[in-house]
């Protein structure tokens, strides 16, 4: 509940960019989905959200652009919804 409250308080301030590190770690899957999609739906056109996650499904279904790192090297970048590309 503390994490949900912290995320809500950050969004209330209406910043241009929200930065979250492992926003959904330790949160049950249903609440995690609600948090991420809720934030995404509340963003105005002049706001952005940057978050890191180990949950690939969450990133690829939520993000308009994604970068996937493996051992510090970029493996994938682009728009998951428009077909990004894997780096060789």
Coordinates of C-alpha atoms in Angstrom, one line a residue:
X1 CA 0.0 0.0 0.0
X2 CA 2.9 2.4 0.6
X3 CA 4.1 1.9 -2.9
X4 CA 0.6 2.6 -4.4
X5 CA 0.4 5.8 -2.2
X6 CA 3.9 7.0 -3.3
X7 CA 3.0 6.5 -7.0
X8 CA -0.3 8.3 -6.6
X9 CA 1.4 11.2 -4.7
X10 CA 4.0 11.5 -7.5
X11 CA 1.3 11.8 -10.2
X12 CA -0.7 14.3 -8.3
X13 CA 2.1 16.9 -8.5
X14 CA 1.6 16.9 -12.3
X15 CA 5.3 16.8 -13.3
X16 CA 6.4 16.8 -16.9
X17 CA 8.2 13.5 -16.4
X18 CA 7.6 10.7 -13.9
X19 CA 10.5 8.4 -13.2
X20 CA 9.9 5.1 -11.5
X21 CA 12.3 2.3 -10.8
X22 CA 10.7 -1.2 -10.4
X23 CA 7.3 0.5 -9.9
X24 CA 5.5 -2.9 -9.6
X25 CA 8.0 -5.0 -7.6
X26 CA 6.4 -6.4 -4.5
X27 CA 2.9 -5.5 -5.7
X28 CA 0.4 -8.2 -6.6
X29 CA -0.2 -8.6 -10.4
X30 CA -3.7 -7.1 -10.4
X31 CA -2.7 -4.0 -8.5
X32 CA 0.5 -3.7 -10.6
X33 CA -1.6 -3.7 -13.8
X34 CA -4.0 -1.1 -12.3
X35 CA -1.1 1.1 -11.2
X36 CA 0.6 1.2 -14.6
X37 CA -2.5 1.5 -16.7
X38 CA -4.0 4.1 -14.3
X39 CA -0.8 6.2 -14.6
X40 CA -0.7 5.9 -18.3
X41 CA -4.4 7.0 -18.7
X42 CA -3.8 10.0 -16.4
X43 CA -0.8 11.4 -18.2
X44 CA -1.6 14.5 -20.2
X45 CA -0.2 15.2 -23.6
X46 CA 2.8 17.1 -22.2
X47 CA 3.8 14.5 -19.7
X48 CA 6.0 11.4 -20.0
X49 CA 6.7 8.4 -17.8
X50 CA 10.0 6.5 -17.7
X51 CA 10.1 3.3 -15.7
X52 CA 12.3 0.3 -15.4
X53 CA 10.9 -3.2 -14.9
X54 CA 11.9 -6.9 -15.0
X55 CA 8.3 -7.6 -16.2
X56 CA 8.7 -7.7 -20.0
X57 CA 4.9 -8.1 -20.6
X58 CA 4.2 -5.0 -18.6
X59 CA 6.7 -2.9 -20.6
X60 CA 5.7 -4.1 -24.0
X61 CA 2.0 -3.7 -23.5
X62 CA 2.2 -0.3 -21.8
X63 CA 5.1 1.6 -23.4
X64 CA 5.0 3.5 -26.6
X65 CA 8.8 3.1 -26.8
X66 CA 11.0 0.5 -25.1
X67 CA 14.7 -0.4 -24.7
X68 CA 15.6 -3.9 -23.5
X69 CA 19.0 -4.3 -21.9
X70 CA 20.9 -7.5 -21.5
X71 CA 24.2 -7.3 -19.5
X72 CA 24.3 -3.6 -20.1
X73 CA 23.9 -3.9 -23.9
X74 CA 20.8 -2.8 -25.9
X75 CA 19.1 -5.9 -27.3
X76 CA 15.9 -4.2 -28.5
X77 CA 14.7 -0.7 -29.1
X78 CA 11.7 0.8 -30.7
X79 CA 7.9 0.8 -30.5
X80 CA 6.5 -2.5 -29.3
X81 CA 3.1 -1.6 -30.9
X82 CA 4.6 -0.5 -34.2
X83 CA 7.3 -3.2 -34.5
X84 CA 10.7 -2.3 -33.0
X85 CA 13.8 -4.1 -33.9
X86 CA 16.4 -6.3 -32.2
X87 CA 20.0 -5.2 -32.2
X88 CA 22.5 -7.8 -33.4

